[in-house]
């Protein structure tokens, strides 16, 4: 069984459930005064971030530290990539230092898959270009499962910049595998053709596309808003008139949230553009679980790192508090 986590497509529903179950135990640990276990004591994890990150990088580092692993962080500006070294060479050099896992965020979709194939070290994808962000989908699934008690049968609306969102891709795959139904909501220019088919039959049956916010939110249990990723579209023709217009048609306000179920939860992977994809009243309101997503991020990444270093067999053993 592979210990890499490159794509949600690599996991089946049972493995996802196992990671979520294990994440639950680590989430409980966050409420203890001492949050450290010895599970990965003496192990080394290298976090290589070639793209900006606040939540993901901090939570991977914290996750490694809470498991007592040594965590080393490298960013592109401080690495030899800035001197022209190829990603593969950087990877080979890091592996020569014998880490137990490498966590990588890269602007090119496919970079983690390439390293997973070429290097003899467990690779964890922390977001690759517009391709995937599997740990985000897992932490989102954990957040939904805690709020709703289940994933199967839920109606989840994913709204916004679907074209450039790796978060959307991983969530579509993960939610469909877990038996939820997904509505993709955006103007046509932000919905790549065939996005609803990325998981084959699994997603074909469970995902539908709509350009009408009212239709997409109608009766939804979960509303997941995405940021407009303008930084990925530099040099491209604009995909919508302007952000004010987009916000008026597809933004989440107290008025538009009323289309969803009365107990619907509101999610966002962060960073939020307040006033663009959602109003501050909604972002800070009682239905938002956005900061809970962040808390789950640490717990789920602990489970993912444990899987990467010790294998799935390591999941489920008794947690050992650090001395
Ligand atoms: C997302 C990302 O980087 O893909 N953020 C995150 O990891 N929490 C989404 C985004 O940047 O909008």
XYZ file of C-alpha atoms and ligand atoms in Angstrom:
335
model
C 0.000 0.000 0.000
C 1.402 3.371 -1.041
C 2.230 5.828 1.701
C 2.213 8.782 -0.692
C -0.739 11.133 -0.689
C -0.723 12.785 -4.095
C -4.409 12.702 -5.011
C -7.701 11.785 -3.359
C -8.063 9.403 -6.303
C -5.367 7.250 -4.600
C -7.647 6.596 -1.600
C -10.794 4.520 -1.335
C -13.693 5.296 1.005
C -12.385 2.902 3.678
C -8.966 4.585 3.755
C -10.553 8.031 3.888
C -12.730 6.905 6.802
C -9.666 5.537 8.573
C -7.808 8.834 8.191
C -10.873 10.761 9.417
C -11.300 8.428 12.403
C -7.680 8.823 13.312
C -7.948 12.589 12.843
C -10.804 12.581 15.405
C -8.427 11.255 18.049
C -5.866 13.904 17.211
C -8.558 16.609 17.223
C -9.425 15.631 20.812
C -5.751 16.008 21.722
C -5.887 19.693 20.745
C -8.165 20.328 23.733
C -5.628 18.834 26.167
C -3.097 21.084 27.912
C -0.217 18.963 26.557
C -0.712 18.297 22.864
C 2.301 16.157 22.104
C 2.572 12.429 21.339
C 5.654 10.306 20.688
C 4.242 8.567 17.578
C 6.881 9.939 15.172
C 9.701 10.480 17.656
C 13.079 10.441 15.933
C 11.492 10.780 12.462
C 12.199 13.638 10.069
C 9.702 15.475 7.879
C 10.736 18.082 5.325
C 8.113 20.662 4.289
C 8.984 22.192 0.920
C 6.755 25.124 -0.019
C 7.253 26.665 -3.459
C 4.023 28.691 -3.109
C 2.639 31.023 -0.462
C 0.826 29.459 2.432
C -0.280 30.358 5.948
C -2.670 27.659 7.157
C -1.295 24.647 5.308
C 2.380 25.222 6.086
C 1.813 26.078 9.751
C -0.502 23.137 10.283
C 1.851 20.629 8.631
C 4.680 21.898 10.829
C 2.529 21.787 13.940
C 1.237 18.333 13.007
C 4.794 16.992 12.709
C 5.822 18.606 16.001
C 2.773 17.317 17.879
C 3.841 13.817 16.821
C 7.405 14.550 18.038
C 8.930 14.422 14.527
C 11.697 16.809 13.496
C 10.143 19.271 11.033
C 12.343 21.196 8.607
C 10.784 23.932 6.468
C 12.045 25.119 3.107
C 10.495 27.855 1.003
C 11.279 28.562 -2.644
C 12.913 31.926 -1.986
C 15.390 30.347 0.432
C 16.036 27.210 -1.626
C 18.318 26.377 -4.533
C 15.289 26.479 -6.846
C 15.960 30.216 -6.837
C 19.419 29.354 -8.268
C 17.932 27.289 -11.073
C 18.073 23.791 -9.585
C 15.440 21.465 -11.040
C 12.701 20.154 -8.779
C 13.911 16.604 -9.308
C 17.468 17.520 -8.293
C 16.178 19.359 -5.223
C 14.139 16.267 -4.365
C 17.079 13.880 -4.825
C 19.257 16.052 -2.594
C 16.618 16.166 0.121
C 16.173 12.394 -0.032
C 19.952 11.975 0.353
C 19.440 13.429 3.848
C 17.086 10.511 4.649
C 13.828 12.197 5.648
C 10.870 9.934 6.436
C 8.439 12.054 4.408
C 8.478 15.124 2.180
C 5.479 17.475 2.149
C 5.402 19.580 -0.989
C 3.413 22.553 -2.276
C 4.220 23.517 -5.834
C 2.802 25.820 -8.503
C 2.877 23.051 -11.104
C 0.135 20.457 -11.093
C 1.846 17.066 -11.203
C 4.987 18.033 -9.264
C 4.201 15.782 -6.238
C 3.251 12.877 -8.542
C 6.564 13.218 -10.371
C 8.519 13.165 -7.098
C 6.490 10.236 -5.756
C 7.479 8.241 -8.830
C 11.121 9.249 -8.858
C 12.122 9.370 -5.192
C 12.252 6.636 -2.592
C 10.472 8.683 0.036
C 6.838 9.194 1.022
C 5.441 12.308 -0.680
C 2.490 14.301 0.656
C 0.844 16.812 -1.666
C 0.155 20.121 0.106
C -1.376 21.658 -3.041
C -0.096 21.414 -6.616
C -1.072 24.164 -9.031
C -4.692 23.863 -10.073
C -4.623 20.091 -9.668
C -5.275 18.889 -6.112
C -5.076 19.676 -2.432
C -5.932 16.323 -0.848
C -5.352 17.201 2.819
C -7.724 20.167 2.432
C -10.466 17.832 1.186
C -9.796 15.444 4.079
C -9.960 18.199 6.681
C -13.115 19.528 5.027
C -14.655 16.047 5.189
C -13.712 15.812 8.883
C -15.306 19.205 9.567
C -18.518 18.240 7.748
C -18.672 14.846 9.429
C -18.349 16.443 12.879
C -21.033 19.057 12.126
C -23.500 16.758 10.379
C -22.631 13.354 11.856
C -22.173 11.830 8.388
C -21.093 12.484 4.815
C -23.242 10.060 2.814
C -26.417 11.587 1.436
C -25.457 15.203 2.175
C -25.942 17.922 -0.433
C -22.794 20.029 -0.750
C -22.645 23.199 -2.874
C -19.177 24.312 -3.993
C -19.390 27.887 -5.230
C -16.918 30.188 -6.953
C -13.676 29.923 -8.891
C -13.921 26.240 -9.800
C -11.648 26.692 -12.791
C -8.508 27.381 -10.801
C -9.318 25.590 -7.562
C -7.345 22.529 -6.499
C -9.502 22.560 -3.356
C -12.600 22.007 -5.507
C -11.026 19.102 -7.415
C -9.979 17.241 -4.282
C -13.329 17.917 -2.623
C -15.334 16.693 -5.615
C -13.403 13.408 -5.559
C -13.537 12.997 -1.786
C -17.197 13.905 -1.299
C -18.338 11.669 -4.167
C -16.309 8.735 -2.790
C -17.954 9.248 0.597
C -21.455 9.212 -0.874
C -22.301 12.919 -0.719
C -23.859 14.814 -3.625
C -22.076 17.856 -4.986
C -23.433 20.876 -6.830
C -20.834 22.967 -8.656
C -21.989 26.573 -8.848
C -20.311 29.283 -10.948
C -20.631 31.173 -14.219
C -19.742 28.988 -17.214
C -16.409 30.767 -17.605
C -15.355 29.455 -14.179
C -16.504 25.853 -14.724
C -14.028 23.762 -16.742
C -15.796 21.488 -19.185
C -16.114 17.976 -17.759
C -15.157 18.921 -14.189
C -18.094 16.852 -12.931
C -16.555 13.775 -14.571
C -13.077 13.853 -13.011
C -13.800 10.808 -10.856
C -15.455 8.770 -13.642
C -18.716 7.027 -12.711
C -18.319 7.976 -9.049
C -18.542 11.692 -9.788
C -20.750 11.413 -12.890
C -23.547 10.076 -10.675
C -23.057 12.422 -7.758
C -22.013 15.784 -9.175
C -24.089 18.301 -11.071
C -23.298 21.714 -12.458
C -25.456 24.812 -12.268
C -24.877 28.457 -13.089
C -27.673 29.664 -10.800
C -26.745 30.304 -7.167
C -30.353 29.926 -6.024
C -30.572 26.503 -7.662
C -27.160 25.424 -6.344
C -27.913 26.426 -2.758
C -31.513 25.206 -2.684
C -31.751 22.670 0.158
C -27.965 22.381 0.546
C -26.556 20.997 3.825
C -23.124 22.506 3.242
C -22.073 25.638 1.358
C -18.392 25.738 0.485
C -17.188 29.056 -0.938
C -13.963 29.380 -2.945
C -11.638 32.340 -3.334
C -11.227 34.023 -6.715
C -7.658 32.984 -7.553
C -6.727 35.945 -9.726
C -3.010 35.274 -9.149
C -3.316 32.110 -11.272
C -4.954 33.916 -14.165
C -2.270 36.506 -14.868
C -2.020 37.211 -18.583
C -5.326 35.410 -19.285
C -8.435 37.062 -20.708
C -10.741 37.978 -17.799
C -13.278 35.232 -16.982
C -15.903 37.588 -15.516
C -16.598 41.340 -15.769
C -15.211 42.290 -12.337
C -15.204 40.979 -8.781
C -18.072 43.305 -7.736
C -20.281 41.852 -10.443
C -19.244 38.289 -9.512
C -19.889 39.006 -5.860
C -23.364 40.363 -6.635
C -24.333 37.247 -8.599
C -22.494 34.479 -6.735
C -21.565 35.952 -3.348
C -22.821 34.429 -0.108
C -24.808 36.906 2.000
C -27.440 36.342 4.663
C -29.991 36.725 1.871
C -28.513 34.109 -0.474
C -27.624 31.726 2.375
C -31.373 31.558 3.088
C -31.751 29.336 -0.033
C -29.811 26.598 1.770
C -31.212 24.444 4.589
C -31.772 26.364 7.860
C -29.002 24.329 9.517
C -26.567 24.495 6.580
C -22.937 25.116 7.494
C -20.694 27.590 5.666
C -17.118 26.647 4.753
C -14.143 28.350 3.124
C -10.591 26.986 2.758
C -9.114 30.461 3.342
C -7.780 32.957 2.673
C -11.149 34.766 2.475
C -11.630 37.867 0.374
C -14.125 39.478 2.684
C -16.930 41.154 0.765
C -16.104 39.258 -2.448
C -17.072 35.592 -2.055
C -18.881 36.142 1.226
C -20.083 38.952 3.431
C -18.369 39.466 6.800
C -21.734 38.797 8.486
C -21.751 35.285 7.041
C -18.006 34.680 7.504
C -18.264 35.563 11.202
C -21.815 34.275 11.652
C -23.109 31.282 13.598
C -23.273 28.973 10.554
C -19.604 29.432 9.603
C -17.219 26.579 10.509
C -14.250 28.223 8.816
C -12.002 28.306 11.878
C -13.010 24.773 12.786
C -11.677 23.749 9.385
C -8.348 25.202 10.465
C -8.381 23.230 13.729
C -9.180 20.032 11.836
C -6.306 20.867 9.502
C -3.741 20.105 12.197
C -5.483 16.898 13.328
C -5.971 15.495 9.833
C -2.392 16.329 8.834
C -1.190 14.445 11.901
C -3.082 11.391 10.641
C -1.730 11.877 7.105
C 1.873 12.229 8.319
C 1.522 9.151 10.488
C 0.195 7.241 7.471
C 3.056 8.543 5.313
C 5.760 7.503 7.763
C 4.364 4.373 9.431
C 1.831 3.214 6.851
C -1.869 2.648 7.270
C -1.113 -0.200 9.680
C 0.193 2.437 12.071
C -3.212 4.060 12.174
C -5.419 2.801 14.966
C -2.672 1.885 17.449
C -2.787 3.378 20.953
C -1.760 7.018 21.129
C 1.318 7.499 23.299
C 1.729 10.734 25.187
C 5.172 12.318 24.995
C 7.155 12.017 28.192
C -6.182 27.164 -0.740
C -4.993 26.821 -1.608
O -3.881 27.300 -1.408
O -5.222 26.011 -2.485
N -5.854 27.605 0.530
C -5.511 26.684 1.492
O -4.670 25.832 1.310
N -6.173 26.747 2.663
C -7.187 27.970 -1.439
C -6.838 29.364 -1.880
O -5.685 29.745 -1.968
O -7.786 30.089 -2.190
